[in-house]
C-alpha atoms as one frame of an Amber mdcrd trajectory, in Angstrom:
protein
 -83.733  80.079-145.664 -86.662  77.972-144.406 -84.571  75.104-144.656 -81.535
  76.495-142.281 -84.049  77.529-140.038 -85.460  74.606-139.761 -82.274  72.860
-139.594 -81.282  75.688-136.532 -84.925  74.544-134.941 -83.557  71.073-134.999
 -80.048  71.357-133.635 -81.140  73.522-131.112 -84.004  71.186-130.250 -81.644
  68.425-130.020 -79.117  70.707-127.752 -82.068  71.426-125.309 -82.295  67.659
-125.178 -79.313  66.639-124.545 -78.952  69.224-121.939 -81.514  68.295-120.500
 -80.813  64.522-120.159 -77.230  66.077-119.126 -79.477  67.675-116.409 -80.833
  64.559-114.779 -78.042  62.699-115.325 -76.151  65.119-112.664 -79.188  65.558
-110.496 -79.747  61.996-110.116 -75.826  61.551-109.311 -76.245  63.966-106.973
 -79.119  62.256-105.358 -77.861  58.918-105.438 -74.779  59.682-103.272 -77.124
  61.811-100.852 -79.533  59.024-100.435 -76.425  56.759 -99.827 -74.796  58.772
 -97.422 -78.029  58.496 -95.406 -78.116  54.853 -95.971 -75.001  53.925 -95.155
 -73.799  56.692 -92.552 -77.666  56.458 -90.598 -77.508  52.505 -90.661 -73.977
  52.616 -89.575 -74.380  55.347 -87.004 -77.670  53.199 -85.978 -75.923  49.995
 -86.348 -72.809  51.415 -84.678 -74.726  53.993 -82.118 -77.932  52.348 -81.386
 -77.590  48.594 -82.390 -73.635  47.552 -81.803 -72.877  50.490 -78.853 -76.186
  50.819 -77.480 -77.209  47.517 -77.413 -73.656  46.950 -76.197 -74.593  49.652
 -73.817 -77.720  47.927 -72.920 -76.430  44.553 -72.744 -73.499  46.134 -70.304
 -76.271  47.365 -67.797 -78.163  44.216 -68.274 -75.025  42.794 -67.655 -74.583
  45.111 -65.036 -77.932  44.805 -63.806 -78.327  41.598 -63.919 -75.060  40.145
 -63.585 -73.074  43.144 -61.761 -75.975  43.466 -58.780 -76.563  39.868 -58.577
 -72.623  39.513 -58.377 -72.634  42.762 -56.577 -75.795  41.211 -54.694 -74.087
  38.206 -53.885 -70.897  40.209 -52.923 -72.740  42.460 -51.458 -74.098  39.776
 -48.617 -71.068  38.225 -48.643 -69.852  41.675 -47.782 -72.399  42.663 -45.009
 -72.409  38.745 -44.056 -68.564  39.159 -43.421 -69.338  42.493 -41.326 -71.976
  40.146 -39.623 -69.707  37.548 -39.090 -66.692  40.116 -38.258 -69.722  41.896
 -35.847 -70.426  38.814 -34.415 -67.403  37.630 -33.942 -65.635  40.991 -33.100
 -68.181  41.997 -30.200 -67.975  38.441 -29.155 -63.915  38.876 -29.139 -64.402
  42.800 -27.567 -66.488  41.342 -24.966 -64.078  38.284 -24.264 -61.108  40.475
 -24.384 -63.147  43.776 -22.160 -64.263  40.467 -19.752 -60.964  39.562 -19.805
 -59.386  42.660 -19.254 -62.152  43.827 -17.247 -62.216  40.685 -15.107 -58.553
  40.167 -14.960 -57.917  44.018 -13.570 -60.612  43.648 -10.881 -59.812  40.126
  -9.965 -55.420  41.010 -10.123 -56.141  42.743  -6.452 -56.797  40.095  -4.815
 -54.363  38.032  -6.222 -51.408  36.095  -4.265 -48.705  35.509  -7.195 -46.595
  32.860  -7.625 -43.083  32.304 -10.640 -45.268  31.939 -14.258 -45.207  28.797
 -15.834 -44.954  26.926 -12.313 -47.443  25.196 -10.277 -48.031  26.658  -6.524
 -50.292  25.292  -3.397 -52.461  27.796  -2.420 -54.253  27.232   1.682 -57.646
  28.968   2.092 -57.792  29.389   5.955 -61.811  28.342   6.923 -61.901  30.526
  10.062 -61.208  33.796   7.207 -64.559  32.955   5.505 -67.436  34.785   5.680
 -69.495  34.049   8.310 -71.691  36.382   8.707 -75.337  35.090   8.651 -74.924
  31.679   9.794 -76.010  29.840  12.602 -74.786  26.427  13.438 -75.105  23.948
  16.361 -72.287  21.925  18.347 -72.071  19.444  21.293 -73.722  22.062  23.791
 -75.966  24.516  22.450 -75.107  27.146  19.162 -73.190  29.696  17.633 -73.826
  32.333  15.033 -71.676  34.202  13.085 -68.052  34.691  13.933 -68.808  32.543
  17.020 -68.117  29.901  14.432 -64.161  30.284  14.244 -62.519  29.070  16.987
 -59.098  27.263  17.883 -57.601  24.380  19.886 -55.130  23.851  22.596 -52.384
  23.604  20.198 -53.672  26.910  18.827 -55.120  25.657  15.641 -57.898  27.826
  13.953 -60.963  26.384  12.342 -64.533  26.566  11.987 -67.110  24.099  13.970
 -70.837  23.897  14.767 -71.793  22.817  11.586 -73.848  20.525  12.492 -76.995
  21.878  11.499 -78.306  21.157   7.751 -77.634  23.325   5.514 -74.806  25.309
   7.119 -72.410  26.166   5.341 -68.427  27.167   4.250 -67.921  29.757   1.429
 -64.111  30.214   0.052 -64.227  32.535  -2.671 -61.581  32.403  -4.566 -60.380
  35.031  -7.421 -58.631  33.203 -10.043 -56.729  34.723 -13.563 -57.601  32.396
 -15.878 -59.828  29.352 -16.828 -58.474  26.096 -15.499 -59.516  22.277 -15.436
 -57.190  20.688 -14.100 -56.118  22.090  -9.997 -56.517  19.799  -7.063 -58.400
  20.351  -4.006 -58.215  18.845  -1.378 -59.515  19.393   2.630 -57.907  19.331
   5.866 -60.847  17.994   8.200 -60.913  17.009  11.638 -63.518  15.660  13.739
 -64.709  16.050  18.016 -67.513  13.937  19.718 -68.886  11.397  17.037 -67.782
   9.292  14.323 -67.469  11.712  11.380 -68.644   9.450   7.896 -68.587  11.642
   4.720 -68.979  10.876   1.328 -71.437  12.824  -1.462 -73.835  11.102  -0.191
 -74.451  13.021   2.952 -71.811  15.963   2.616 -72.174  18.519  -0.413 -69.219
  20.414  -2.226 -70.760  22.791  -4.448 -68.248  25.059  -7.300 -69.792  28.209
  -8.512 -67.540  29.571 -11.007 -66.910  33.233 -12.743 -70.057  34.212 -10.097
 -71.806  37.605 -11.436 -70.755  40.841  -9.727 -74.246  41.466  -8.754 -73.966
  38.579  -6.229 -71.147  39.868  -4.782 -71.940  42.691  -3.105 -73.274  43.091
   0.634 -77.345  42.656   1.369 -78.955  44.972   3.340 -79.883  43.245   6.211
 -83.436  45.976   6.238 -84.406  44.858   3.143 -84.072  41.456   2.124 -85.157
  42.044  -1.397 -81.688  43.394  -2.216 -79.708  41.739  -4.824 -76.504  41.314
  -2.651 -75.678  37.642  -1.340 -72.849  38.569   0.644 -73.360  38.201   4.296
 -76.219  35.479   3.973 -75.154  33.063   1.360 -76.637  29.926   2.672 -80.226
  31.664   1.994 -79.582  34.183  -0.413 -77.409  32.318  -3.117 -76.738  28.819
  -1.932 -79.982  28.042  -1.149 -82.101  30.365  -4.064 -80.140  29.768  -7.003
 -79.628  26.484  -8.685 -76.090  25.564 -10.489 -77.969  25.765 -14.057 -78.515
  29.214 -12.809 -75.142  30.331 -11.507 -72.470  28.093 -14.078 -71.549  25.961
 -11.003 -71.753  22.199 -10.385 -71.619  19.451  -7.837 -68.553  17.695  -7.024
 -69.901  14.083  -7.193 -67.172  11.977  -6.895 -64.294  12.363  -4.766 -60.878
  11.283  -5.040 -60.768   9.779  -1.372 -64.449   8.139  -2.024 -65.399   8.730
   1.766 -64.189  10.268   4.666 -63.810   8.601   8.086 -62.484  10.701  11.104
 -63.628   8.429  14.576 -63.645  11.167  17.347 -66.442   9.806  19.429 -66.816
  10.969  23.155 -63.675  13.699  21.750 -64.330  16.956  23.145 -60.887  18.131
  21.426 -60.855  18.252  17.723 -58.858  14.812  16.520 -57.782  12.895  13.460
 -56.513  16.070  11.659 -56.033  14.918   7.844 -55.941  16.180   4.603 -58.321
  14.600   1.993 -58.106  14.284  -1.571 -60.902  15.882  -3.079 -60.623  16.030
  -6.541 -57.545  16.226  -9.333 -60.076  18.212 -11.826 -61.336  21.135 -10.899
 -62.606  23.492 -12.725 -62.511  27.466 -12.004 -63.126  29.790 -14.213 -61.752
  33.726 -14.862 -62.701  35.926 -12.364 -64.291  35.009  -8.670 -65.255  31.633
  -8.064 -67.412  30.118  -4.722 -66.694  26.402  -3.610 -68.940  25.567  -0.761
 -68.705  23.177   1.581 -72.265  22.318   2.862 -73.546  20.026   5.910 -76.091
  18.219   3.437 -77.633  15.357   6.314 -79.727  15.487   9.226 -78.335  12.646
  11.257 -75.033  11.802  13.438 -73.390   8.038  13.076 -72.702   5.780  15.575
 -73.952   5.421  19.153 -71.890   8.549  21.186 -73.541  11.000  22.473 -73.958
  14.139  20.324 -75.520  16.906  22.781 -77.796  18.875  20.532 -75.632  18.145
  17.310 -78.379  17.181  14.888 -76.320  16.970  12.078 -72.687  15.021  10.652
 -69.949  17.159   9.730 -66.704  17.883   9.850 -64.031  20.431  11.576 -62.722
  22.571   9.015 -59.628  23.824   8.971 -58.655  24.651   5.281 -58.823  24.113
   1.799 -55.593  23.661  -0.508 -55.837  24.093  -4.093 -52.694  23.134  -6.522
 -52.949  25.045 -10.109 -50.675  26.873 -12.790 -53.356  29.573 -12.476 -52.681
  32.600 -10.439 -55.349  32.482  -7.258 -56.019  34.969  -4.255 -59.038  35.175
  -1.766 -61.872  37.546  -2.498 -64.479  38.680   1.102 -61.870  37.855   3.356
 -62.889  38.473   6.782 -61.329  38.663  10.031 -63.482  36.364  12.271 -61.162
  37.129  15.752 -59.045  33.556  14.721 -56.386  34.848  12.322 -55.990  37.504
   9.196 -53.569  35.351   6.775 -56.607  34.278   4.963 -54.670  32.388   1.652
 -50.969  31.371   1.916 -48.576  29.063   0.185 -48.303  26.025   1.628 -45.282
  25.492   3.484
């Protein structure tokens, strides 16, 4: 009895045991896949989440950052540096085209058109110039004015008493495009002395594309007005420089020197027309070229009355050109109204 209790302690002893180690056996299987799932689903959700994607992640807005905004940076300038450039450019081009346009629309009134594509010879007529303003001398005493248009016995109309320094001719002409290349040339005559020109002694000053502001009328109470018209000897000719006004000096001519012996002539004689120069230059819009008595002394031994100055008769100007030309601040002086023509 003793015995097969003992022998009952002893197998049931031994199945507590080995339930038991059965126990831990399954707990620690249990455990091992739980703290394996943590190791390898964190690490790989880390690994996957925070080092591969995030980094990743990071690395893309680094990349971004640092490669995107520089490149973005860089494109960026190039970008505003092509608006820039396109601003620049595109106001310079609006301004060129609204000058143009602008320009071309005002300056198409006044216009005398010839076939497109051809070449035409376009007469300014001296005695249609504006006048107003001046005051010149001749053989006996002055004129101002209009006084200085006048004609001849074979009822030619021109301008005289420009002997005075200073004095002088103003054709404006409008023109439709820049040119380089038109010819002008003078028809002078000459009465009571031996006429000798050359740029030495004679000045013809361009002024090209001239600013509206100079074109309008001055007010004759208030000689602080910005308008030249009217007075352009003192007002323009004489208060601007060329640097000022885009013009220049013609400084060579063609014919070198003019000659035109009409001493003791009291009629205008040796009408001729003189080659000025084969390159000149007018630009878009309304252009000045001045003829201007630029000496204080008459040549040879006639006598000259109260001439104090050499010059010229004038009776026209003749320009050849592609471009389209017409006469801007015509005036009708009493001598004639056909202030540009073709040439015949």
């Amino acid at each position: 009895m003793k015995i097969n209790k003992l022998l009952g302690l002893t197998l049931l002893l031994s199945s507590m045991t080995i339930s038991a180690c059965s126990g831990k056996a399954s707990s620690n299987e249990e455990k091992k896949p739980s703290s394996a799932t943590p190791s390898v689903v964190e690490p790989s959700s880390n690994t996957s989440s925070s080092s591969v994607v995030q980094p990743s992640s990071n690395s893309a807005p680094k990349s971004s950052s640092s490669s995107t905004p520089k490149s973005s940076s860089s494109a960026q300038p190039s970008s505003n540096s092509a608006p820039k450039s396109s601003s620049s450019a595109q106001p310079s081009s609006n301004s060129q085209q609204s000058s143009q346009s602008s320009s071309g629309s005002n300056v198409d009134q006044y216009l005398l058109k010839h076939a497109e594509g051809q070449t035409a010879n376009y007469i300014f007529e001296a005695e249609c110039t504006d006048l107003r303003g001046k005051s010149g001398s001749g053989y006996s005493g002055g004129a101002t004015g209009s006084g200085l248009a006048t004609h001849n016995a074979s009822d030619i109309s021109f301008v005289t008493f420009l002997y005075t320094e200073g004095i002088s001719v103003n054709f404006f002409v409008a023109c439709d495009r820049d040119v380089s290349d038109a010819k002008l040339r003078a028809r002078f005559g000459g009465e009571f002395i031996h006429v000798l020109l050359s740029p030495d002694n004679y000045t013809i000053r361009v002024d090209q594309a001239i600013d509206s502001a100079f074109l309008t009328d001055y007010d004759p109470d208030n000689l602080d007005s910005d308008g030249s018209l009217g007075n352009w000897d003192s007002f323009f000719l004489n208060y601007y420089s060329v640097e000022e006004t885009n013009g220049y000096f013609l400084s060579e001519w063609e014919c070198e020197s003019i000659d035109i012996d009409a001493s003791n002539q009291s009629d205008v004689v040796g009408w001729n027309t003189f080659d000025i120069t084969f390159a000149l230059s007018l630009k878009q819009g309304i252009n000045c070229i001045s003829l201007i008595t630029d000496n204080e002394e008459i040549t040879g031994d006639a006598p000259h009355g109260t001439m104090t100055a050499t010059a010229p008769v004038i009776d026209y100007i003749s320009i050849e050109t592609s471009a389209q030309l017409g006469v801007f601040n015509a005036k009708d002086n009493g001598e004639g109204e056909n202030a540009v023509h073709f040439a015949a």
